[in-house]
JSON list of C-alpha atoms in Angstrom, two decimals:
[
{"chain": "A", "resi": 19, "resn": "PRO", "atom": "CA", "xyz": [23.89, -13.09, -11.45]},
{"chain": "A", "resi": 20, "resn": "ARG", "atom": "CA", "xyz": [21.27, -10.52, -9.67]},
{"chain": "A", "resi": 21, "resn": "HIS", "atom": "CA", "xyz": [21.96, -6.66, -9.93]},
{"chain": "A", "resi": 22, "resn": "LYS", "atom": "CA", "xyz": [20.09, -3.76, -8.06]},
{"chain": "A", "resi": 23, "resn": "CYS", "atom": "CA", "xyz": [16.91, -3.30, -8.83]},
{"chain": "A", "resi": 24, "resn": "GLY", "atom": "CA", "xyz": [17.06, -5.69, -11.57]},
{"chain": "A", "resi": 25, "resn": "ASN", "atom": "CA", "xyz": [19.67, -4.36, -14.34]},
{"chain": "A", "resi": 26, "resn": "GLN", "atom": "CA", "xyz": [21.04, -6.53, -15.89]},
{"chain": "A", "resi": 27, "resn": "LYS", "atom": "CA", "xyz": [24.77, -4.35, -15.53]},
{"chain": "A", "resi": 28, "resn": "SER", "atom": "CA", "xyz": [26.25, -3.90, -12.05]},
{"chain": "A", "resi": 29, "resn": "CYS", "atom": "CA", "xyz": [27.08, -0.24, -11.35]},
{"chain": "A", "resi": 30, "resn": "PRO", "atom": "CA", "xyz": [30.48, 0.59, -10.90]},
{"chain": "A", "resi": 31, "resn": "GLN", "atom": "CA", "xyz": [31.41, 1.85, -7.29]},
{"chain": "A", "resi": 32, "resn": "ASN", "atom": "CA", "xyz": [30.44, 5.16, -5.66]},
{"chain": "A", "resi": 33, "resn": "TYR", "atom": "CA", "xyz": [27.09, 5.39, -7.94]},
{"chain": "A", "resi": 34, "resn": "PHE", "atom": "CA", "xyz": [23.77, 4.42, -7.31]},
{"chain": "A", "resi": 35, "resn": "ALA", "atom": "CA", "xyz": [21.84, 2.14, -9.32]},
{"chain": "A", "resi": 36, "resn": "PHE", "atom": "CA", "xyz": [18.06, 2.89, -10.26]},
{"chain": "A", "resi": 37, "resn": "LYS", "atom": "CA", "xyz": [15.06, 1.78, -12.17]},
{"chain": "A", "resi": 38, "resn": "ILE", "atom": "CA", "xyz": [11.94, 4.02, -13.50]},
{"chain": "A", "resi": 39, "resn": "ILE", "atom": "CA", "xyz": [9.62, 2.08, -14.61]},
{"chain": "A", "resi": 40, "resn": "SER", "atom": "CA", "xyz": [6.45, 4.05, -16.49]},
{"chain": "A", "resi": 41, "resn": "GLY", "atom": "CA", "xyz": [2.88, 2.87, -15.71]},
{"chain": "A", "resi": 42, "resn": "ALA", "atom": "CA", "xyz": [0.35, 1.57, -18.49]},
{"chain": "A", "resi": 43, "resn": "ALA", "atom": "CA", "xyz": [-2.83, 3.58, -18.67]},
{"chain": "A", "resi": 44, "resn": "ASN", "atom": "CA", "xyz": [-4.69, 2.04, -15.52]},
{"chain": "A", "resi": 45, "resn": "VAL", "atom": "CA", "xyz": [-3.17, -1.20, -15.62]},
{"chain": "A", "resi": 46, "resn": "VAL", "atom": "CA", "xyz": [0.18, -1.00, -14.35]},
{"chain": "A", "resi": 47, "resn": "GLY", "atom": "CA", "xyz": [1.38, 2.36, -12.19]},
{"chain": "A", "resi": 48, "resn": "PRO", "atom": "CA", "xyz": [4.68, 3.20, -12.39]},
{"chain": "A", "resi": 49, "resn": "SER", "atom": "CA", "xyz": [7.29, 2.81, -9.82]},
{"chain": "A", "resi": 50, "resn": "ILE", "atom": "CA", "xyz": [11.24, 3.86, -9.17]},
{"chain": "A", "resi": 51, "resn": "CYS", "atom": "CA", "xyz": [13.84, 1.52, -7.74]},
{"chain": "A", "resi": 52, "resn": "PHE", "atom": "CA", "xyz": [16.82, 3.56, -6.25]},
{"chain": "A", "resi": 53, "resn": "ASN", "atom": "CA", "xyz": [19.52, 1.40, -5.35]},
{"chain": "A", "resi": 54, "resn": "ASP", "atom": "CA", "xyz": [17.70, -1.49, -4.59]},
{"chain": "A", "resi": 55, "resn": "VAL", "atom": "CA", "xyz": [14.85, 0.06, -2.94]},
{"chain": "A", "resi": 56, "resn": "ILE", "atom": "CA", "xyz": [11.12, 0.61, -4.46]},
{"chain": "A", "resi": 57, "resn": "LEU", "atom": "CA", "xyz": [10.28, 4.27, -3.06]},
{"chain": "A", "resi": 58, "resn": "MET", "atom": "CA", "xyz": [6.92, 4.55, -4.85]},
{"chain": "A", "resi": 59, "resn": "SER", "atom": "CA", "xyz": [4.74, 2.18, -6.40]},
{"chain": "A", "resi": 60, "resn": "SER", "atom": "CA", "xyz": [1.26, 1.28, -6.55]},
{"chain": "A", "resi": 61, "resn": "VAL", "atom": "CA", "xyz": [1.95, -2.13, -3.64]},
{"chain": "A", "resi": 62, "resn": "LYS", "atom": "CA", "xyz": [3.43, 1.26, -1.70]},
{"chain": "A", "resi": 63, "resn": "ASN", "atom": "CA", "xyz": [0.11, 3.17, -2.72]},
{"chain": "A", "resi": 64, "resn": "ASN", "atom": "CA", "xyz": [2.36, 6.21, -3.10]},
{"chain": "A", "resi": 65, "resn": "ILE", "atom": "CA", "xyz": [1.75, 7.03, -6.74]},
{"chain": "A", "resi": 66, "resn": "GLY", "atom": "CA", "xyz": [-0.63, 9.28, -8.81]},
{"chain": "A", "resi": 67, "resn": "ARG", "atom": "CA", "xyz": [-1.76, 10.06, -12.07]},
{"chain": "A", "resi": 68, "resn": "GLY", "atom": "CA", "xyz": [1.14, 12.67, -14.26]},
{"chain": "A", "resi": 69, "resn": "LEU", "atom": "CA", "xyz": [4.20, 12.94, -12.96]},
{"chain": "A", "resi": 70, "resn": "ASN", "atom": "CA", "xyz": [6.12, 11.03, -9.71]},
{"chain": "A", "resi": 71, "resn": "ILE", "atom": "CA", "xyz": [8.97, 12.90, -8.80]},
{"chain": "A", "resi": 72, "resn": "ALA", "atom": "CA", "xyz": [11.25, 10.96, -5.50]},
{"chain": "A", "resi": 73, "resn": "LEU", "atom": "CA", "xyz": [13.77, 13.63, -4.49]},
{"chain": "A", "resi": 74, "resn": "VAL", "atom": "CA", "xyz": [16.97, 11.58, -3.49]},
{"chain": "A", "resi": 75, "resn": "ASN", "atom": "CA", "xyz": [19.97, 12.75, -1.85]},
{"chain": "A", "resi": 76, "resn": "GLY", "atom": "CA", "xyz": [23.36, 12.51, -4.33]},
{"chain": "A", "resi": 77, "resn": "THR", "atom": "CA", "xyz": [25.34, 11.71, -2.21]},
{"chain": "A", "resi": 78, "resn": "ASN", "atom": "CA", "xyz": [24.17, 9.41, 0.90]},
{"chain": "A", "resi": 79, "resn": "GLY", "atom": "CA", "xyz": [21.27, 7.59, -1.33]},
{"chain": "A", "resi": 80, "resn": "GLN", "atom": "CA", "xyz": [18.89, 8.94, 1.64]},
{"chain": "A", "resi": 81, "resn": "LEU", "atom": "CA", "xyz": [15.18, 9.60, 0.54]},
{"chain": "A", "resi": 82, "resn": "LEU", "atom": "CA", "xyz": [14.12, 12.97, 0.77]},
{"chain": "A", "resi": 83, "resn": "LYS", "atom": "CA", "xyz": [10.50, 13.34, -0.21]},
{"chain": "A", "resi": 84, "resn": "THR", "atom": "CA", "xyz": [8.23, 11.65, -2.89]},
{"chain": "A", "resi": 85, "resn": "ASP", "atom": "CA", "xyz": [4.85, 13.80, -4.68]},
{"chain": "A", "resi": 86, "resn": "THR", "atom": "CA", "xyz": [3.15, 13.39, -7.74]},
{"chain": "A", "resi": 87, "resn": "PHE", "atom": "CA", "xyz": [2.01, 15.86, -10.39]},
{"chain": "A", "resi": 88, "resn": "ASP", "atom": "CA", "xyz": [-1.12, 15.69, -11.65]},
{"chain": "A", "resi": 89, "resn": "MET", "atom": "CA", "xyz": [-0.37, 17.50, -15.77]},
{"chain": "A", "resi": 90, "resn": "TYR", "atom": "CA", "xyz": [-4.25, 16.34, -16.12]},
{"chain": "A", "resi": 91, "resn": "SER", "atom": "CA", "xyz": [-6.29, 18.31, -14.26]},
{"chain": "A", "resi": 92, "resn": "GLY", "atom": "CA", "xyz": [-3.50, 21.50, -14.25]}
]
C-alpha cells in the first residue's frame, strides 16, 4: 500500500505525515513533504542553499509560510 509522503508506515489518526529530504551539494535539492503535499522542492523553485523552512499550522495542516536562510553568506 502507498502511504502519505512515501513513508514506510501510515501515521495514526489525528497525526500528520511528513518527510524532509536533505539536499546533496548542488546535485540534488532538498524537499519537504507534508501530508502528501510537496511544500518545498527544486521543481517548485522555492528552495535555496542553507536552511529551508516550512511553517505549518499544527491544527489544520495549512501551509503558512516558506523561507530559506542562507547560512553561508551570513
